[in-house]
């Protein structure tokens, strides 16, 4: 049933982790490898979708048959997501986006002196996922039919996941269980996929491709105008 079930669909996937410059050589980053996003892009392409992968600072080979757009910062990712989302049936945001960025990155390398360093002032980054969902609610003409977010939670996984799903306004939220050797940089994942309709699908520990296929099953079932199989 999966083979070709996304044919004719355009999907956008984000992957990796943003880097927020402190100066030309330093940044604030995170440990996201991009493996889950790449698995999502590869499985969607294998199921026939036209895939745009927006990759932030990953060191992985481009998946076959996927258009890859490389970005570095959250602001660059935002621009790329909004541009690609305007023509997409579904958007899956698997990237780890920095919540904050240095307010005024230095144009030259910050030098070590005898004085104590200046503090780095941070400002909030836009929440791309929440913004995309808000635009859709406001009736954005070509907003994607299905929007999926990711969340890494360590405690009260389901309650926190439900609250985040509502706050963001997305259709599905993939809640990862982090810790216990799972998550960043590992080939395996375990997750619960929460739906805005109140559904919860448990995906046991397994390869990131297996979780990706479950996500696309749930996306495919929510795509408007789906032809009967
Ligand atoms: O709020 P939190 O960072 O836990 O949300 C994670 C989800 O929101 C992920 O899907 C991530 O890609 C997205 N996100 C975003 N913009 C941000 C922060 C997170 O789109 N600034």
PDB file of N, CA, C and O in Angstrom, residues 45-100:
ATOM      1  N   UNK A  45      10.562  10.011  -0.733  1.00  0.00           N
ATOM      2  CA  UNK A  45      10.948   9.886  -2.142  1.00  0.00           C
ATOM      3  C   UNK A  45      10.689   8.461  -2.635  1.00  0.00           C
ATOM      4  O   UNK A  45      10.196   8.261  -3.747  1.00  0.00           O
ATOM      5  N   UNK A  46      10.987   7.481  -1.782  1.00  0.00           N
ATOM      6  CA  UNK A  46      10.763   6.083  -2.161  1.00  0.00           C
ATOM      7  C   UNK A  46       9.277   5.802  -2.374  1.00  0.00           C
ATOM      8  O   UNK A  46       8.916   4.893  -3.127  1.00  0.00           O
ATOM      9  N   UNK A  47       8.420   6.558  -1.723  1.00  0.00           N
ATOM     10  CA  UNK A  47       6.965   6.384  -1.868  1.00  0.00           C
ATOM     11  C   UNK A  47       6.400   7.282  -2.955  1.00  0.00           C
ATOM     12  O   UNK A  47       5.192   7.422  -3.078  1.00  0.00           O
ATOM     13  N   UNK A  48       7.275   7.940  -3.708  1.00  0.00           N
ATOM     14  CA  UNK A  48       6.833   8.669  -4.896  1.00  0.00           C
ATOM     15  C   UNK A  48       6.688  10.160  -4.752  1.00  0.00           C
ATOM     16  O   UNK A  48       6.340  10.845  -5.718  1.00  0.00           O
ATOM     17  N   UNK A  49       6.940  10.714  -3.562  1.00  0.00           N
ATOM     18  CA  UNK A  49       6.753  12.152  -3.367  1.00  0.00           C
ATOM     19  C   UNK A  49       7.867  12.945  -4.042  1.00  0.00           C
ATOM     20  O   UNK A  49       8.971  12.452  -4.246  1.00  0.00           O
ATOM     21  N   UNK A  50       7.540  14.203  -4.352  1.00  0.00           N
ATOM     22  CA  UNK A  50       8.558  15.174  -4.778  1.00  0.00           C
ATOM     23  C   UNK A  50       9.021  15.859  -3.496  1.00  0.00           C
ATOM     24  O   UNK A  50       8.231  16.567  -2.854  1.00  0.00           O
ATOM     25  N   UNK A  51      10.274  15.642  -3.125  1.00  0.00           N
ATOM     26  CA  UNK A  51      10.738  16.025  -1.786  1.00  0.00           C
ATOM     27  C   UNK A  51      11.731  17.180  -1.837  1.00  0.00           C
ATOM     28  O   UNK A  51      12.701  17.146  -2.593  1.00  0.00           O
ATOM     29  N   UNK A  52      11.482  18.198  -1.011  1.00  0.00           N
ATOM     30  CA  UNK A  52      12.477  19.242  -0.751  1.00  0.00           C
ATOM     31  C   UNK A  52      12.961  19.047   0.677  1.00  0.00           C
ATOM     32  O   UNK A  52      12.156  19.054   1.613  1.00  0.00           O
ATOM     33  N   UNK A  53      14.259  18.854   0.823  1.00  0.00           N
ATOM     34  CA  UNK A  53      14.859  18.671   2.145  1.00  0.00           C
ATOM     35  C   UNK A  53      15.629  19.938   2.495  1.00  0.00           C
ATOM     36  O   UNK A  53      16.558  20.327   1.776  1.00  0.00           O
ATOM     37  N   UNK A  54      15.240  20.589   3.581  1.00  0.00           N
ATOM     38  CA  UNK A  54      15.941  21.790   4.033  1.00  0.00           C
ATOM     39  C   UNK A  54      16.853  21.353   5.174  1.00  0.00           C
ATOM     40  O   UNK A  54      16.382  20.982   6.249  1.00  0.00           O
ATOM     41  N   UNK A  55      18.158  21.344   4.875  1.00  0.00           N
ATOM     42  CA  UNK A  55      19.127  20.728   5.780  1.00  0.00           C
ATOM     43  C   UNK A  55      19.990  21.785   6.437  1.00  0.00           C
ATOM     44  O   UNK A  55      20.601  22.609   5.759  1.00  0.00           O
ATOM     45  N   UNK A  56      20.046  21.747   7.753  1.00  0.00           N
ATOM     46  CA  UNK A  56      20.862  22.688   8.518  1.00  0.00           C
ATOM     47  C   UNK A  56      22.077  21.973   9.076  1.00  0.00           C
ATOM     48  O   UNK A  56      21.950  21.151   9.990  1.00  0.00           O
ATOM     49  N   UNK A  57      23.243  22.249   8.469  1.00  0.00           N
ATOM     50  CA  UNK A  57      24.521  21.825   9.066  1.00  0.00           C
ATOM     51  C   UNK A  57      24.630  20.314   9.258  1.00  0.00           C
ATOM     52  O   UNK A  57      25.085  19.841  10.295  1.00  0.00           O
ATOM     53  N   UNK A  58      24.207  19.563   8.276  1.00  0.00           N
ATOM     54  CA  UNK A  58      24.309  18.109   8.352  1.00  0.00           C
ATOM     55  C   UNK A  58      25.546  17.643   7.595  1.00  0.00           C
ATOM     56  O   UNK A  58      26.049  18.339   6.715  1.00  0.00           O
ATOM     57  N   UNK A  59      26.026  16.460   7.935  1.00  0.00           N
ATOM     58  CA  UNK A  59      27.187  15.874   7.248  1.00  0.00           C
ATOM     59  C   UNK A  59      26.768  14.518   6.700  1.00  0.00           C
ATOM     60  O   UNK A  59      27.386  13.496   6.964  1.00  0.00           O
ATOM     61  N   UNK A  60      25.678  14.508   5.947  1.00  0.00           N
ATOM     62  CA  UNK A  60      25.122  13.252   5.430  1.00  0.00           C
ATOM     63  C   UNK A  60      24.996  13.362   3.911  1.00  0.00           C
ATOM     64  O   UNK A  60      24.847  14.465   3.377  1.00  0.00           O
ATOM     65  N   UNK A  61      25.053  12.222   3.237  1.00  0.00           N
ATOM     66  CA  UNK A  61      24.927  12.211   1.779  1.00  0.00           C
ATOM     67  C   UNK A  61      23.497  12.569   1.385  1.00  0.00           C
ATOM     68  O   UNK A  61      22.541  12.151   2.051  1.00  0.00           O
ATOM     69  N   UNK A  62      23.356  13.356   0.299  1.00  0.00           N
ATOM     70  CA  UNK A  62      22.023  13.714  -0.176  1.00  0.00           C
ATOM     71  C   UNK A  62      21.230  12.442  -0.497  1.00  0.00           C
ATOM     72  O   UNK A  62      21.723  11.585  -1.232  1.00  0.00           O
ATOM     73  N   UNK A  63      19.995  12.318  -0.002  1.00  0.00           N
ATOM     74  CA  UNK A  63      19.192  11.150  -0.369  1.00  0.00           C
ATOM     75  C   UNK A  63      18.869  11.184  -1.869  1.00  0.00           C
ATOM     76  O   UNK A  63      18.698  12.270  -2.442  1.00  0.00           O
ATOM     77  N   UNK A  64      18.795  10.019  -2.487  1.00  0.00           N
ATOM     78  CA  UNK A  64      18.561   9.935  -3.933  1.00  0.00           C
ATOM     79  C   UNK A  64      17.225  10.567  -4.305  1.00  0.00           C
ATOM     80  O   UNK A  64      16.218  10.359  -3.625  1.00  0.00           O
ATOM     81  N   UNK A  65      17.254  11.373  -5.356  1.00  0.00           N
ATOM     82  CA  UNK A  65      16.007  11.928  -5.887  1.00  0.00           C
ATOM     83  C   UNK A  65      15.364  13.003  -5.038  1.00  0.00           C
ATOM     84  O   UNK A  65      14.166  13.254  -5.163  1.00  0.00           O
ATOM     85  N   UNK A  66      16.148  13.629  -4.166  1.00  0.00           N
ATOM     86  CA  UNK A  66      15.612  14.652  -3.266  1.00  0.00           C
ATOM     87  C   UNK A  66      16.299  15.979  -3.556  1.00  0.00           C
ATOM     88  O   UNK A  66      17.512  16.027  -3.762  1.00  0.00           O
ATOM     89  N   UNK A  67      15.520  17.075  -3.594  1.00  0.00           N
ATOM     90  CA  UNK A  67      16.115  18.410  -3.747  1.00  0.00           C
ATOM     91  C   UNK A  67      16.560  18.897  -2.372  1.00  0.00           C
ATOM     92  O   UNK A  67      15.738  18.986  -1.456  1.00  0.00           O
ATOM     93  N   UNK A  68      17.851  19.174  -2.222  1.00  0.00           N
ATOM     94  CA  UNK A  68      18.387  19.569  -0.916  1.00  0.00           C
ATOM     95  C   UNK A  68      18.721  21.063  -0.925  1.00  0.00           C
ATOM     96  O   UNK A  68      19.418  21.548  -1.817  1.00  0.00           O
ATOM     97  N   UNK A  69      18.194  21.773   0.061  1.00  0.00           N
ATOM     98  CA  UNK A  69      18.517  23.192   0.250  1.00  0.00           C
ATOM     99  C   UNK A  69      19.269  23.308   1.567  1.00  0.00           C
ATOM    100  O   UNK A  69      18.765  22.861   2.600  1.00  0.00           O
ATOM    101  N   UNK A  70      20.467  23.890   1.511  1.00  0.00           N
ATOM    102  CA  UNK A  70      21.284  23.981   2.727  1.00  0.00           C
ATOM    103  C   UNK A  70      21.129  25.347   3.383  1.00  0.00           C
ATOM    104  O   UNK A  70      21.184  26.368   2.706  1.00  0.00           O
ATOM    105  N   UNK A  71      20.911  25.326   4.680  1.00  0.00           N
ATOM    106  CA  UNK A  71      20.816  26.568   5.448  1.00  0.00           C
ATOM    107  C   UNK A  71      21.682  26.429   6.689  1.00  0.00           C
ATOM    108  O   UNK A  71      22.107  25.328   7.036  1.00  0.00           O
ATOM    109  N   UNK A  72      21.920  27.571   7.326  1.00  0.00           N
ATOM    110  CA  UNK A  72      22.735  27.537   8.537  1.00  0.00           C
ATOM    111  C   UNK A  72      21.940  27.985   9.768  1.00  0.00           C
ATOM    112  O   UNK A  72      21.898  27.292  10.763  1.00  0.00           O
ATOM    113  N   UNK A  73      21.305  29.134   9.672  1.00  0.00           N
ATOM    114  CA  UNK A  73      20.653  29.722  10.849  1.00  0.00           C
ATOM    115  C   UNK A  73      19.137  29.491  10.824  1.00  0.00           C
ATOM    116  O   UNK A  73      18.564  29.108   9.800  1.00  0.00           O
ATOM    117  N   UNK A  74      18.506  29.769  11.969  1.00  0.00           N
ATOM    118  CA  UNK A  74      17.045  29.665  12.068  1.00  0.00           C
ATOM    119  C   UNK A  74      16.370  30.639  11.096  1.00  0.00           C
ATOM    120  O   UNK A  74      15.364  30.297  10.471  1.00  0.00           O
ATOM    121  N   UNK A  75      16.934  31.852  10.947  1.00  0.00           N
ATOM    122  CA  UNK A  75      16.305  32.827  10.051  1.00  0.00           C
ATOM    123  C   UNK A  75      16.397  32.360   8.598  1.00  0.00           C
ATOM    124  O   UNK A  75      15.440  32.519   7.827  1.00  0.00           O
ATOM    125  N   UNK A  76      17.526  31.740   8.230  1.00  0.00           N
ATOM    126  CA  UNK A  76      17.639  31.189   6.874  1.00  0.00           C
ATOM    127  C   UNK A  76      16.670  30.028   6.687  1.00  0.00           C
ATOM    128  O   UNK A  76      16.052  29.871   5.630  1.00  0.00           O
ATOM    129  N   UNK A  77      16.540  29.216   7.734  1.00  0.00           N
ATOM    130  CA  UNK A  77      15.612  28.082   7.633  1.00  0.00           C
ATOM    131  C   UNK A  77      14.181  28.589   7.460  1.00  0.00           C
ATOM    132  O   UNK A  77      13.417  28.066   6.657  1.00  0.00           O
ATOM    133  N   UNK A  78      13.834  29.623   8.200  1.00  0.00           N
ATOM    134  CA  UNK A  78      12.482  30.183   8.114  1.00  0.00           C
ATOM    135  C   UNK A  78      12.168  30.595   6.674  1.00  0.00           C
ATOM    136  O   UNK A  78      11.108  30.273   6.133  1.00  0.00           O
ATOM    137  N   UNK A  79      13.121  31.308   6.063  1.00  0.00           N
ATOM    138  CA  UNK A  79      12.902  31.769   4.690  1.00  0.00           C
ATOM    139  C   UNK A  79      12.720  30.597   3.732  1.00  0.00           C
ATOM    140  O   UNK A  79      11.804  30.583   2.907  1.00  0.00           O
ATOM    141  N   UNK A  80      13.582  29.597   3.872  1.00  0.00           N
ATOM    142  CA  UNK A  80      13.526  28.431   2.984  1.00  0.00           C
ATOM    143  C   UNK A  80      12.232  27.648   3.192  1.00  0.00           C
ATOM    144  O   UNK A  80      11.612  27.178   2.234  1.00  0.00           O
ATOM    145  N   UNK A  81      11.800  27.522   4.452  1.00  0.00           N
ATOM    146  CA  UNK A  81      10.575  26.769   4.743  1.00  0.00           C
ATOM    147  C   UNK A  81       9.370  27.482   4.138  1.00  0.00           C
ATOM    148  O   UNK A  81       8.537  26.861   3.471  1.00  0.00           O
ATOM    149  N   UNK A  82       9.288  28.802   4.339  1.00  0.00           N
ATOM    150  CA  UNK A  82       8.110  29.506   3.827  1.00  0.00           C
ATOM    151  C   UNK A  82       8.055  29.476   2.310  1.00  0.00           C
ATOM    152  O   UNK A  82       6.980  29.331   1.726  1.00  0.00           O
ATOM    153  N   UNK A  83       9.208  29.583   1.678  1.00  0.00           N
ATOM    154  CA  UNK A  83       9.225  29.524   0.222  1.00  0.00           C
ATOM    155  C   UNK A  83       8.773  28.147  -0.274  1.00  0.00           C
ATOM    156  O   UNK A  83       7.919  28.033  -1.146  1.00  0.00           O
ATOM    157  N   UNK A  84       9.338  27.089   0.318  1.00  0.00           N
ATOM    158  CA  UNK A  84       9.011  25.731  -0.145  1.00  0.00           C
ATOM    159  C   UNK A  84       7.588  25.335   0.254  1.00  0.00           C
ATOM    160  O   UNK A  84       6.898  24.626  -0.487  1.00  0.00           O
ATOM    161  N   UNK A  85       7.131  25.792   1.421  1.00  0.00           N
ATOM    162  CA  UNK A  85       5.823  25.383   1.935  1.00  0.00           C
ATOM    163  C   UNK A  85       4.677  25.914   1.083  1.00  0.00           C
ATOM    164  O   UNK A  85       3.588  25.344   1.062  1.00  0.00           O
ATOM    165  N   UNK A  86       4.938  27.007   0.356  1.00  0.00           N
ATOM    166  CA  UNK A  86       3.884  27.617  -0.454  1.00  0.00           C
ATOM    167  C   UNK A  86       3.417  26.682  -1.566  1.00  0.00           C
ATOM    168  O   UNK A  86       2.328  26.857  -2.111  1.00  0.00           O
ATOM    169  N   UNK A  87       4.233  25.700  -1.905  1.00  0.00           N
ATOM    170  CA  UNK A  87       3.856  24.778  -2.985  1.00  0.00           C
ATOM    171  C   UNK A  87       3.743  23.354  -2.473  1.00  0.00           C
ATOM    172  O   UNK A  87       3.816  22.413  -3.247  1.00  0.00           O
ATOM    173  N   UNK A  88       3.611  23.183  -1.151  1.00  0.00           N
ATOM    174  CA  UNK A  88       3.709  21.824  -0.595  1.00  0.00           C
ATOM    175  C   UNK A  88       2.364  21.295  -0.109  1.00  0.00           C
ATOM    176  O   UNK A  88       1.509  22.055   0.335  1.00  0.00           O
ATOM    177  N   UNK A  89       2.206  19.983  -0.194  1.00  0.00           N
ATOM    178  CA  UNK A  89       1.038  19.308   0.383  1.00  0.00           C
ATOM    179  C   UNK A  89       1.259  19.012   1.866  1.00  0.00           C
ATOM    180  O   UNK A  89       0.306  18.962   2.628  1.00  0.00           O
ATOM    181  N   UNK A  90       2.507  18.793   2.238  1.00  0.00           N
ATOM    182  CA  UNK A  90       2.807  18.470   3.636  1.00  0.00           C
ATOM    183  C   UNK A  90       4.191  19.004   3.997  1.00  0.00           C
ATOM    184  O   UNK A  90       5.089  19.036   3.161  1.00  0.00           O
ATOM    185  N   UNK A  91       4.323  19.430   5.247  1.00  0.00           N
ATOM    186  CA  UNK A  91       5.608  19.901   5.759  1.00  0.00           C
ATOM    187  C   UNK A  91       5.895  19.146   7.056  1.00  0.00           C
ATOM    188  O   UNK A  91       5.042  19.096   7.945  1.00  0.00           O
ATOM    189  N   UNK A  92       7.081  18.554   7.132  1.00  0.00           N
ATOM    190  CA  UNK A  92       7.485  17.830   8.343  1.00  0.00           C
ATOM    191  C   UNK A  92       8.753  18.485   8.889  1.00  0.00           C
ATOM    192  O   UNK A  92       9.792  18.515   8.229  1.00  0.00           O
ATOM    193  N   UNK A  93       8.646  19.021  10.094  1.00  0.00           N
ATOM    194  CA  UNK A  93       9.741  19.826  10.662  1.00  0.00           C
ATOM    195  C   UNK A  93      10.511  19.007  11.702  1.00  0.00           C
ATOM    196  O   UNK A  93      10.207  19.054  12.887  1.00  0.00           O
ATOM    197  N   UNK A  94      11.512  18.282  11.197  1.00  0.00           N
ATOM    198  CA  UNK A  94      12.294  17.418  12.085  1.00  0.00           C
ATOM    199  C   UNK A  94      13.561  18.106  12.594  1.00  0.00           C
ATOM    200  O   UNK A  94      14.266  17.550  13.431  1.00  0.00           O
ATOM    201  N   UNK A  95      13.871  19.290  12.088  1.00  0.00           N
ATOM    202  CA  UNK A  95      15.109  19.967  12.493  1.00  0.00           C
ATOM    203  C   UNK A  95      15.014  20.495  13.918  1.00  0.00           C
ATOM    204  O   UNK A  95      13.938  20.821  14.411  1.00  0.00           O
ATOM    205  N   UNK A  96      16.173  20.582  14.550  1.00  0.00           N
ATOM    206  CA  UNK A  96      16.289  21.237  15.854  1.00  0.00           C
ATOM    207  C   UNK A  96      16.658  22.698  15.596  1.00  0.00           C
ATOM    208  O   UNK A  96      17.762  22.993  15.147  1.00  0.00           O
ATOM    209  N   UNK A  97      15.698  23.565  15.826  1.00  0.00           N
ATOM    210  CA  UNK A  97      15.886  24.994  15.545  1.00  0.00           C
ATOM    211  C   UNK A  97      16.240  25.693  16.851  1.00  0.00           C
ATOM    212  O   UNK A  97      15.558  25.501  17.859  1.00  0.00           O
ATOM    213  N   UNK A  98      17.287  26.500  16.826  1.00  0.00           N
ATOM    214  CA  UNK A  98      17.687  27.215  18.042  1.00  0.00           C
ATOM    215  C   UNK A  98      16.577  28.158  18.475  1.00  0.00           C
ATOM    216  O   UNK A  98      16.022  28.893  17.653  1.00  0.00           O
ATOM    217  N   UNK A  99      16.252  28.138  19.737  1.00  0.00           N
ATOM    218  CA  UNK A  99      15.209  29.032  20.242  1.00  0.00           C
ATOM    219  C   UNK A  99      15.711  30.469  20.352  1.00  0.00           C
ATOM    220  O   UNK A  99      14.921  31.403  20.297  1.00  0.00           O
ATOM    221  N   UNK A 100      17.036  30.635  20.508  1.00  0.00           N
ATOM    222  CA  UNK A 100      17.617  31.971  20.675  1.00  0.00           C
ATOM    223  C   UNK A 100      18.812  32.146  19.750  1.00  0.00           C
ATOM    224  O   UNK A 100      19.438  31.170  19.349  1.00  0.00           O
TER     225      UNK A 100
END
